[in-house]
Each structure stands twice: as C-alpha cells, then as structure tokens.
Coordinates of C-alpha atoms in Angstrom, one line a residue:
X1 CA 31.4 -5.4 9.8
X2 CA 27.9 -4.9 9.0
X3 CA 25.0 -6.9 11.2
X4 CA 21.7 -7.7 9.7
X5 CA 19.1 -6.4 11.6
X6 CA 15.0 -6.9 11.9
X7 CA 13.0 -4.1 10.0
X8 CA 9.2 -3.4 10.4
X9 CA 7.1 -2.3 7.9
X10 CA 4.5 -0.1 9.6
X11 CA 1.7 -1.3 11.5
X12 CA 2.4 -5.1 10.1
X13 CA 4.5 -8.3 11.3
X14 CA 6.6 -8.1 8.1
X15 CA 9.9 -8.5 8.7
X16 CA 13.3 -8.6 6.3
X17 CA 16.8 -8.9 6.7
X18 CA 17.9 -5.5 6.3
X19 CA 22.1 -5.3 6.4
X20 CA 23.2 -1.6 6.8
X21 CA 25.3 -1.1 3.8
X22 CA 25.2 -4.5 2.1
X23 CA 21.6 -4.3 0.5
X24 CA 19.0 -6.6 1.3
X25 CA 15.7 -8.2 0.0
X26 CA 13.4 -5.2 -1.3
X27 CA 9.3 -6.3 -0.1
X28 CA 7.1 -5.0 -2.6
X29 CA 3.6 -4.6 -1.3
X30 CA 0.3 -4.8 -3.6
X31 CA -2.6 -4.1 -1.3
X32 CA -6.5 -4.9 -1.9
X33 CA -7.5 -2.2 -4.3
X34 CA -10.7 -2.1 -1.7
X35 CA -8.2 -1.5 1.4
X36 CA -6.9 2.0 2.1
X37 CA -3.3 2.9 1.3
X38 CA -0.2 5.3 2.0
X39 CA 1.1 7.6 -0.2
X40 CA 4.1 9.0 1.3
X41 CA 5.4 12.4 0.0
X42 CA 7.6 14.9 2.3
X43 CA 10.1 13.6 4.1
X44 CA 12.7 14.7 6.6
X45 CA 15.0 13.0 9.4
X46 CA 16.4 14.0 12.8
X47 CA 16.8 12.8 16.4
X48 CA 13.2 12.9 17.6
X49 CA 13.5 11.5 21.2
X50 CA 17.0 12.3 21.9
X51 CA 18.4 9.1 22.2
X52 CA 21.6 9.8 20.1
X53 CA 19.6 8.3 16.8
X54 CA 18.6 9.7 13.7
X55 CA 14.6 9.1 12.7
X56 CA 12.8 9.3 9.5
X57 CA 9.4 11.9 9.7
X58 CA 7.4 11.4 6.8
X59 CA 4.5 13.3 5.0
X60 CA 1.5 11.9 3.9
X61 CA -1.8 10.8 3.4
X62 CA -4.5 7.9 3.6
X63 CA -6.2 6.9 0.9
X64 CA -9.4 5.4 1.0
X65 CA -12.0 4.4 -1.6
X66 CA -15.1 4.3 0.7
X67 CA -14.2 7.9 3.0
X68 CA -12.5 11.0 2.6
X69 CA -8.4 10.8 2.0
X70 CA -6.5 12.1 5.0
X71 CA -3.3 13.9 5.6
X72 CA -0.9 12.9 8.2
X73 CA 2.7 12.8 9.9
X74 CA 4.5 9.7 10.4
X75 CA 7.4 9.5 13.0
X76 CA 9.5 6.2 12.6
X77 CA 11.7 6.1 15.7
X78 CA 15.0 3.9 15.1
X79 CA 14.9 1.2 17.6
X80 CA 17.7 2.1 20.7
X81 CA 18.4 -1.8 21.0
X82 CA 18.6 -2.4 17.2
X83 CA 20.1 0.5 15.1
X84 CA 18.8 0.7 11.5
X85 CA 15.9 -0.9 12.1
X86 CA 12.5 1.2 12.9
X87 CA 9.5 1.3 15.5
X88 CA 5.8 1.5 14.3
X89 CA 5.1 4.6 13.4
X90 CA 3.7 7.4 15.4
X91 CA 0.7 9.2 13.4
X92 CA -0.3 12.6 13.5
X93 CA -3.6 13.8 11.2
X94 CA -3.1 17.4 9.6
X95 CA -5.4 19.8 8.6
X96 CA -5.4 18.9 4.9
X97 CA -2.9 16.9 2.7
X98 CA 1.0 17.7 3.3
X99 CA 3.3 17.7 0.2
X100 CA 6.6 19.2 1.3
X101 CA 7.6 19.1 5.2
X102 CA 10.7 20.2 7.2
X103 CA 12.2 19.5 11.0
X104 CA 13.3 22.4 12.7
X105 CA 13.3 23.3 16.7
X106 CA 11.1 26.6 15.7
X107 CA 10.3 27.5 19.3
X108 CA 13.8 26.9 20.7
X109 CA 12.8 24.2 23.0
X110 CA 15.7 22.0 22.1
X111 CA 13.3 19.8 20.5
X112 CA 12.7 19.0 16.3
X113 CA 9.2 20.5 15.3
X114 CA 7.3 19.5 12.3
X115 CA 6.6 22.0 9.5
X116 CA 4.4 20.8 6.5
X117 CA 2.6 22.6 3.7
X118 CA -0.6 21.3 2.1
X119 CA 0.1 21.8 -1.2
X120 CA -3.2 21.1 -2.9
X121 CA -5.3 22.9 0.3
X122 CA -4.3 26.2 -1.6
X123 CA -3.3 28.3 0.8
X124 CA -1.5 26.7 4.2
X125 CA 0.7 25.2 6.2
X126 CA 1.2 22.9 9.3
X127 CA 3.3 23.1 12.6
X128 CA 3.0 20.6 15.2
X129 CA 5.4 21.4 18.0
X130 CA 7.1 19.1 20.1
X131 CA 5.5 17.7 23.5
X132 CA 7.9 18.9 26.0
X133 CA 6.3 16.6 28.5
X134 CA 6.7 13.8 26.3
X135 CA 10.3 13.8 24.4
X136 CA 9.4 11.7 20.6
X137 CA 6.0 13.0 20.8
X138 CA 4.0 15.9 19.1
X139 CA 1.4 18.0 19.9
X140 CA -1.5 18.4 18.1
X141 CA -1.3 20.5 14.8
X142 CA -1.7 24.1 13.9
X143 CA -2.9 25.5 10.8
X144 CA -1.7 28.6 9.2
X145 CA -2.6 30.2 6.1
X146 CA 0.4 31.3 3.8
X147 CA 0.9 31.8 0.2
X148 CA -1.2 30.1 -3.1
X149 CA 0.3 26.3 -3.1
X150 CA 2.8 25.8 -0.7
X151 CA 5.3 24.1 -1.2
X152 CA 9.1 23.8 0.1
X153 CA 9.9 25.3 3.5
X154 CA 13.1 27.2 5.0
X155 CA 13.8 28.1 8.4
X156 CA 15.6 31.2 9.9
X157 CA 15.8 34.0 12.0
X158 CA 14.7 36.7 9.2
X159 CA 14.4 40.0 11.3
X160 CA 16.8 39.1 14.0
X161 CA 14.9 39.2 16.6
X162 CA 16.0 36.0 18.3
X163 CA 13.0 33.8 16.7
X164 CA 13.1 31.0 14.4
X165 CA 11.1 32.6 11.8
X166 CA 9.3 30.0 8.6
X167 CA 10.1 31.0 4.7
X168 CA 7.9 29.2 1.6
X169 CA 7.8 29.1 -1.8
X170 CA 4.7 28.8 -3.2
X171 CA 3.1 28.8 -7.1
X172 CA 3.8 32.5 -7.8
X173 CA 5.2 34.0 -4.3
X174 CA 7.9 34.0 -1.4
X175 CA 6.6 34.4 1.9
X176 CA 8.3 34.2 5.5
X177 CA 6.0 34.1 9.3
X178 CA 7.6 35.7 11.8
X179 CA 7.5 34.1 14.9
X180 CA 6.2 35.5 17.9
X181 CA 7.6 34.7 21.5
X182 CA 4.8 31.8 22.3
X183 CA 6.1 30.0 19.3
X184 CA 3.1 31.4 16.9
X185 CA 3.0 32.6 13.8
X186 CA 1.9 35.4 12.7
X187 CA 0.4 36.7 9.5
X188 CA 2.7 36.3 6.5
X189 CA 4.9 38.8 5.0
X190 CA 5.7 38.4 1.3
X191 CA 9.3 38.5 0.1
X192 CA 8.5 38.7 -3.7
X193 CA 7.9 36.5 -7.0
X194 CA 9.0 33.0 -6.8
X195 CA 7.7 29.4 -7.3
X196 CA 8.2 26.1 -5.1
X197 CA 11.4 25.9 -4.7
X198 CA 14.0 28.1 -2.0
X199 CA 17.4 27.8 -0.4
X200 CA 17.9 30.6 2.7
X201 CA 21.6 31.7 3.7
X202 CA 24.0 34.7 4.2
X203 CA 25.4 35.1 0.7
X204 CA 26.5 38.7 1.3
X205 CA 28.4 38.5 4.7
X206 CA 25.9 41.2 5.9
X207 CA 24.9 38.9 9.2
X208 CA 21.5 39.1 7.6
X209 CA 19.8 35.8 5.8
X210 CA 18.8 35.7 2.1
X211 CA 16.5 33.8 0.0
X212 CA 16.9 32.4 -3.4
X213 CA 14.3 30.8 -5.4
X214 CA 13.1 31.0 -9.4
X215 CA 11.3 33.2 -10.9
X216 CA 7.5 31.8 -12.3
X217 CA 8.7 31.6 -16.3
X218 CA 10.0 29.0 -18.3
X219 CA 13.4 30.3 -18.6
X220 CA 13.5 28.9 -14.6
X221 CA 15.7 32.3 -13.7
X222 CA 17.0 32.0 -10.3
X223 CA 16.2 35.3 -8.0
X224 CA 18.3 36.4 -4.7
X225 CA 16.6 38.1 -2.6
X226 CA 18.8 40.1 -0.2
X227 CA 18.4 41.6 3.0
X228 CA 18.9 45.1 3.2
X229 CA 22.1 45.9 5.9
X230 CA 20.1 48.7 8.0
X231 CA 16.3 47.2 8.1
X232 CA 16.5 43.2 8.9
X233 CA 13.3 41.6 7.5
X234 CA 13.3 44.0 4.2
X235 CA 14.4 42.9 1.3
X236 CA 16.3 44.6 -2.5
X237 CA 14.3 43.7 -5.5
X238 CA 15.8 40.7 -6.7
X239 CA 18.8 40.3 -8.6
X240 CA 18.3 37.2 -11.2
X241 CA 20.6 34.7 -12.9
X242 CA 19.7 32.8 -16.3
X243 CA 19.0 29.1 -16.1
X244 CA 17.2 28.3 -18.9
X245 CA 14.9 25.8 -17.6
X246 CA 12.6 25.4 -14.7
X247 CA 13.7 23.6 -11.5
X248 CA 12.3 21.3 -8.9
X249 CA 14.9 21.9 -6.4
X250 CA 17.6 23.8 -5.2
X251 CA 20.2 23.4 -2.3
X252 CA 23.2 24.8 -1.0
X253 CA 27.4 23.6 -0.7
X254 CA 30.7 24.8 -1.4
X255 CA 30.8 22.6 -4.4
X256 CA 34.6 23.6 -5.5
X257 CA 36.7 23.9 -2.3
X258 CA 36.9 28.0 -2.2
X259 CA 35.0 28.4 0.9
X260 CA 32.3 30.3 -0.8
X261 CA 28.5 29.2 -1.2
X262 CA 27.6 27.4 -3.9
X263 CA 24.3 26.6 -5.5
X264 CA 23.1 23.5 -7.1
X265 CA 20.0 23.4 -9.1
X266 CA 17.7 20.1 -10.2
X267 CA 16.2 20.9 -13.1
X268 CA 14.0 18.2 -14.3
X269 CA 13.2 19.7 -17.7
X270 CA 16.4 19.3 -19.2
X271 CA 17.2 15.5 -17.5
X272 CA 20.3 16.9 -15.5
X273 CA 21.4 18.9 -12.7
X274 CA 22.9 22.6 -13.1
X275 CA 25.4 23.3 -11.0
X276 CA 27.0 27.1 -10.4
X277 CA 29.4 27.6 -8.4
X278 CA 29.2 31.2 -6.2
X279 CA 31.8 33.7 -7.0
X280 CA 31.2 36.2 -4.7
X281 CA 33.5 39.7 -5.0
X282 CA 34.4 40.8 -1.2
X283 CA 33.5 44.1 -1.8
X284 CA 30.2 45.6 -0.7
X285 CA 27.1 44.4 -2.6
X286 CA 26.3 47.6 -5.4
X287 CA 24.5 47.9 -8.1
X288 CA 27.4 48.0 -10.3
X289 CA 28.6 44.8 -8.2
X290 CA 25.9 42.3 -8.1
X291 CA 26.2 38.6 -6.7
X292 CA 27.7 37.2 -9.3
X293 CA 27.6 33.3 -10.2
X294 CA 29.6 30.7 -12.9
X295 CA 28.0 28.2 -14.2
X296 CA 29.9 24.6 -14.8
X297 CA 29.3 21.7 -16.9
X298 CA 25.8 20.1 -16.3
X299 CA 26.4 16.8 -14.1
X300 CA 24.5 14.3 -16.7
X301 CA 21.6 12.1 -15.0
X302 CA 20.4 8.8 -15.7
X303 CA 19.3 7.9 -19.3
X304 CA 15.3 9.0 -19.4
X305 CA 15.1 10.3 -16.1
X306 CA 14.8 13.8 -14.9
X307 CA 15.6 15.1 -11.7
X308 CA 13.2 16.1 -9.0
X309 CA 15.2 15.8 -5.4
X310 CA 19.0 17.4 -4.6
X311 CA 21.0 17.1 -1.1
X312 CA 24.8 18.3 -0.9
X313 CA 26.9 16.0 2.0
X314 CA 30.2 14.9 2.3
X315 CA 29.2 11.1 1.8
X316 CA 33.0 9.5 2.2
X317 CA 34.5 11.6 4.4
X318 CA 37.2 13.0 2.3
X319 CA 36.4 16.7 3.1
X320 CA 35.1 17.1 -0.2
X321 CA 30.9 18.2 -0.7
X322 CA 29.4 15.3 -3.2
X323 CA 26.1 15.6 -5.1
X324 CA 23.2 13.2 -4.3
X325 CA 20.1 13.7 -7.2
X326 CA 16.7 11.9 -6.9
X327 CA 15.4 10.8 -10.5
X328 CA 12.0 9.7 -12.0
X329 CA 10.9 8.2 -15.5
X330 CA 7.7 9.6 -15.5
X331 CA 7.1 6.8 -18.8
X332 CA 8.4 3.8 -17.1
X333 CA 7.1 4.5 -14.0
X334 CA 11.2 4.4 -12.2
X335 CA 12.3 6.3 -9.9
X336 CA 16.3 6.3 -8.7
X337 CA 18.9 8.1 -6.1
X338 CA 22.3 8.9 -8.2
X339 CA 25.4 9.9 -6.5
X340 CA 28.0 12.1 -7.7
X341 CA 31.4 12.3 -5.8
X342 CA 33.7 15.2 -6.0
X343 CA 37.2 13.8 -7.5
X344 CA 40.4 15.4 -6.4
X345 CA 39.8 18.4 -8.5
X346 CA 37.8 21.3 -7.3
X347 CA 34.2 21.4 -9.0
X348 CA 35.0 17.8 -10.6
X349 CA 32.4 15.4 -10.3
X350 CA 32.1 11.6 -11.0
X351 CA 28.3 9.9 -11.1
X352 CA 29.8 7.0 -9.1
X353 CA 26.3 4.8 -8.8
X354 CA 22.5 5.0 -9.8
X355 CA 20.5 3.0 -7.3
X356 CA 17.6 2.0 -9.6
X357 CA 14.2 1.9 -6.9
X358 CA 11.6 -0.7 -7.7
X359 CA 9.4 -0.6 -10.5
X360 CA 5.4 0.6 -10.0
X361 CA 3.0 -2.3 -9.5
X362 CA 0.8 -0.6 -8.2
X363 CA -1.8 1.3 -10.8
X364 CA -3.0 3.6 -7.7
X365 CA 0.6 4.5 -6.8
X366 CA 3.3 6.5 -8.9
X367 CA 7.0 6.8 -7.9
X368 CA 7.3 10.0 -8.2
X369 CA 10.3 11.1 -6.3
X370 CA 9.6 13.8 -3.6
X371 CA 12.3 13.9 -1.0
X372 CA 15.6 12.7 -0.1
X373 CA 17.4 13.0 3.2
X374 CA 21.2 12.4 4.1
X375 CA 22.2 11.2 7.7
X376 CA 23.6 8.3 9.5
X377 CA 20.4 5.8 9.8
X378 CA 21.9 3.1 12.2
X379 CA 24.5 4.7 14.3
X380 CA 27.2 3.6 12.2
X381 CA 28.7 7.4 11.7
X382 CA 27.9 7.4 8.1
X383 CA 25.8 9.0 5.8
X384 CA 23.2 6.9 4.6
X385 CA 20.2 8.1 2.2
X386 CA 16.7 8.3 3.1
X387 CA 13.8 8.7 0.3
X388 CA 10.2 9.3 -0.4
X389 CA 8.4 8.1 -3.6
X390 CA 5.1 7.4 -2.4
X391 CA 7.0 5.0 -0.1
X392 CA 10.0 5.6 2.0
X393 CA 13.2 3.8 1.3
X394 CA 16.6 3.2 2.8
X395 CA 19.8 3.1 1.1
X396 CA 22.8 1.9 3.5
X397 CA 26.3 3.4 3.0
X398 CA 28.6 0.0 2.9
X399 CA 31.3 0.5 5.6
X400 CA 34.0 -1.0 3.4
X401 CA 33.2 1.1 0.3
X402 CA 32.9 4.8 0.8
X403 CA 30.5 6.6 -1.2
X404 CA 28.8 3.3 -1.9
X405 CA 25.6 2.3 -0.9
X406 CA 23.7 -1.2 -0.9
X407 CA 20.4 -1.4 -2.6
X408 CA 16.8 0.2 -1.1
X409 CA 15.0 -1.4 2.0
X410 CA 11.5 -0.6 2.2
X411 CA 10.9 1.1 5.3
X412 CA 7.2 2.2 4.8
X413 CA 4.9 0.2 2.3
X414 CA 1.1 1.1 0.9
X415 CA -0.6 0.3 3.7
X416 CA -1.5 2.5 6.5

C-alpha cells in the first residue's frame, strides 16, 4: 500500500500530500513578475550520495528582471527517512546557461558526475565532478569548449583506452573529448555531420562503440557512424537511413523481443514517434552489407501534440521494453508524458495513458518539454517518471496497476 509522504518545493515551506503512485494535489506557482524565477530545462536522476536512493539533477537557470540570468545545477536529494519526498536543493552556478545535461561517473571514482551543455553559449560544455571528500556534493565547474550549440550528451569509452570519454551533438556536428587520466578533457575530435540529437552503442559486435545521430536536412536521415575494427576512435563515413522528418530525440531498446538493438526516434514534426526496429545481418559489416533497419507502424501521439522527449524501460515488469514519449502543444501551451506498453506480441504497442501536465499560467514560462527520466523515485522498486518542462514533475507508478501512473507532483516550482 502506498503512504503519503511530505514534499518540498525548493527553498520554500510548501508542502503537499504527495502518494507515490496514487496522484496527488498538483501546486501551481505564479510568482511576482518583479521576483526572479526558475526555468528548469535538462534533467537527469541517479544515486547522488549513495544512500541506496535515486535523486533528481536538474539543469537550469535564474531569471531575473533587474540582473543578468544565470545558469545552474540543482541536486534534489530524496529524503533517507521519507522516500519519495525531496531535500532542498543543492545549487551549483555554471559557466553559461545549461540546456541538455547527463550523469555519468566520467573519472571512474564510483561517483555520478554532472555533464551539461550550454546550448545558447555557442560553443561549450560543463563538467562538475563529484567531491570525493564529500559524497552528494560537487565540485566546482569546468568549462570546455566543444562544437557550435551543444546539445545532447553520450558517454563512452571511444578509443578504448580505459577512459570514460564525452560524445555531443550539436547544430551541424558530432564531436567526442577524450579523456585524459586526471579526469580532463581534452580538445575535441569531430566524428562528422549531425544535429542535437545521438544515441552511442555497439551495433556491429566489433567491441568498439558507435554513434547515431541525424543528418542537418529536413528529410531528418538518421546517420551511424561506425567504428572502424583496427583503429578505435576512427570512424567509416556514415551509412544513413531515411526518416522523413526531423527529430528531437532518439534512444535505444530491443523493441521486438529478438535480442538485437533497436532504435526509436521522436520526431516532433510529424506528431508521432518512429520506431525501427534493428535487423542486423551477423555477417561482417561490407559495403555490400550495410546496417540495415525496418521501419514499423508509427506509434500515434496525443491529438495536437508533437513529441520532443523518448526513454525505453521495462515499466511493469513483464520482460517486455515499453515506450515512454514526452509531448507539447506548442498552441495551447500543454505539455504531457504518454506511455506505450508492449502487448504480448513482439513490436506491438498499446498507448496505455497520456498524463496531461498542467496548463501555462505563467506568460514568462512555456512548457516546453525537455527531459524525461525513468527510475524508481521512492524506493518502491518501480519505475516511476521524472520530467522537466520548465519545472520538474513526478509521476508515481501505482503499485496495484502496473504500467500505470498517478497524476504529476510538482517537485520544483518558478522560484529559485
């Protein structure tokens, strides 16, 4: 049975009844138009002070109408003695204003690091590395420069040579950092064309990581880059597959049961998700041979919406990968999180719920939808959702309904 539990709301006394799985009240915040206010875009979630928990990080800025807007990280800790609920935040200030940001223990420490990229700063990134001395604390931040509008970030050892190395996608270009033994960076080396979005994996059983991402037309063609077998960190030209639109994001599953990769594709454009489904020949990669994959039925969205944000999880524990999608009405001002679950039938999906967020009231705030993050939020070994759309929302998965989630708590509001 679920237990309601206390949730703050950043640096304020607000508190709600927030029941983890069963919904709750939904605080809408309207702040002084004079006052300064959060925008919350990147978000990611780990164990940040390894006590068994998962926490939301969050990227994002301060807005101000009387002194300069700043960029920050925001580390909400889930509270030991009362799961699903979160501390105050920890802040961290960044060189310029993060858009996209990603956890990953990058120096091998043991420890989640934070990786940001500034998207409107042109040309860089963020790292702030872990305190060692200080487990749920970061250090200060480092600034490197990387390719023209940065945007989503991959991790990976690239060149095999035992480092954690950082891959992003920026407005015309693919770039990875390869890491050098103190846990710098150093300068980039560019992969080829791409734009914003990438997923990295092995999709040639060659031991070596590739990269996908799409190519900078309207057609939205995706591109794999693959390693070559006898020089790690050099890459083929790409080979390219035909979308037809542009996308906002892509991620990686096996979506049909075969135990092959799949890939699927939010494509905004078009108001639904493209899903292909890898059918990889186990011969080795030729040109005559190249990675071939099959596209399936679109999985429709919600009426009016297009989609920005896609995660693949098992949410209901049936062994089969589901689809979770993160909408926006750009119009209405709406954003949404819509789940698809994988029937009994390979590479069949159903759209078993669209969790509609709350509307804008807010004339300084959109609801764009920027990130969404799956894991177990209060220690109740499910998947929950976590979300950014200028705020940061929960969605808890009800214990007695599978693959069914109650409606959004606001975790973080507009004010800083």
């Amino acid at each position: 049975m679920n237990s309601c539990k206390p949730m703050y709301l950043l640096n304020m006394v607000i508190f709600i009844a927030a029941c983890g799985g069963g919904g709750g009240e939904v605080i809408d915040l309207v702040p002084d138009p004079e006052e300064p206010f959060l925008r919350s875009t990147g978000l990611d979630t780990g164990d940040m002070d390894g006590d068994g928990l998962t926490d939301i990080v969050v990227a994002g800025r301060v807005v101000s109408p009387d002194s300069p807007t700043t960029g920050h990280i925001d580390v909400l800790l889930q509270d030991i003695g009362s799961p699903g609920t979160f501390l105050t935040p920890q802040r961290y200030p960044t060189s310029a204003l993060p858009r996209q940001m990603k956890l990953a223990d990058v120096n091998g420490d043991s420890l989640p690091d934070v990786i940001a990229t500034n998207r409107f700063s042109e040309k860089s990134f963020d790292l702030l590395l872990h305190d060692p001395l200080n487990v749920g604390q970061l250090g200060a931040s480092t600034d490197y420069t990387t390719v023209s509008e940065p945007n989503h970030i991959a991790t990976g050892d690239i060149d095999k040579d035992g480092f954690v190395d950082i891959i992003i996608a920026g407005e015309q270009s693919v770039a990875w950092h390869p890491q050098q033994a103190n846990g710098s960076f150093s300068t980039r080396e560019t992969i080829g064309t791409g734009v914003d979005t990438l997923v990295v994996e092995d999709l040639d059983g060659n031991g070596l990581l590739d990269v996908v991402t799409q190519d900078n037309n309207l057609d939205g063609d995706l591109l794999f880059y693959l390693q070559s077998s006898t020089m790690p960190g050099v890459f083929n030209p790409p080979q390219s597959v035909r979308l037809g639109s542009p996308l906002h994001m892509l991620a990686l599953g096996d979506l049909n049961r075969d135990g092959r990769t799949d890939i699927a594709a939010a494509s905004g454009d078009v108001k639904d998700i493209a899903n292909f489904f890898g059918v990889w020949y186990p011969v080795p990669q030729t040109s005559s041979n190249p990675l071939t994959f099959t596209p399936l039925p679109r999985l429709g969205t919600a009426s009016d919406f297009d989609t920005y944000t896609i995660d693949i999880v098992d949410l209901n524990g049936n062994g089969r990968a589901d689809v979770v999608v993160g909408n926006f009405n750009g119009a209405g001002e709406r954003s949404s999180v819509q789940v698809f679950l994988q029937t009994t039938v390979p590479g069949q999906f159903l759209s078993d719920a669209n969790y509609l967020l709350p509307a804008n009231t807010e004339p300084h705030i959109r609801n764009d939808m920027h990130a969404v993050s799956i894991a177990d939020l209060n220690g109740e070994m499910l998947p929950d959702i976590a979300l950014s759309n200028n705020r940061v929302y929960v969605l808890f998965q009800d214990q007695g309904v599978p693959g069914r989630f109650g409606g959004p708590i606001l975790i973080a509001g507009s004010k800083p």
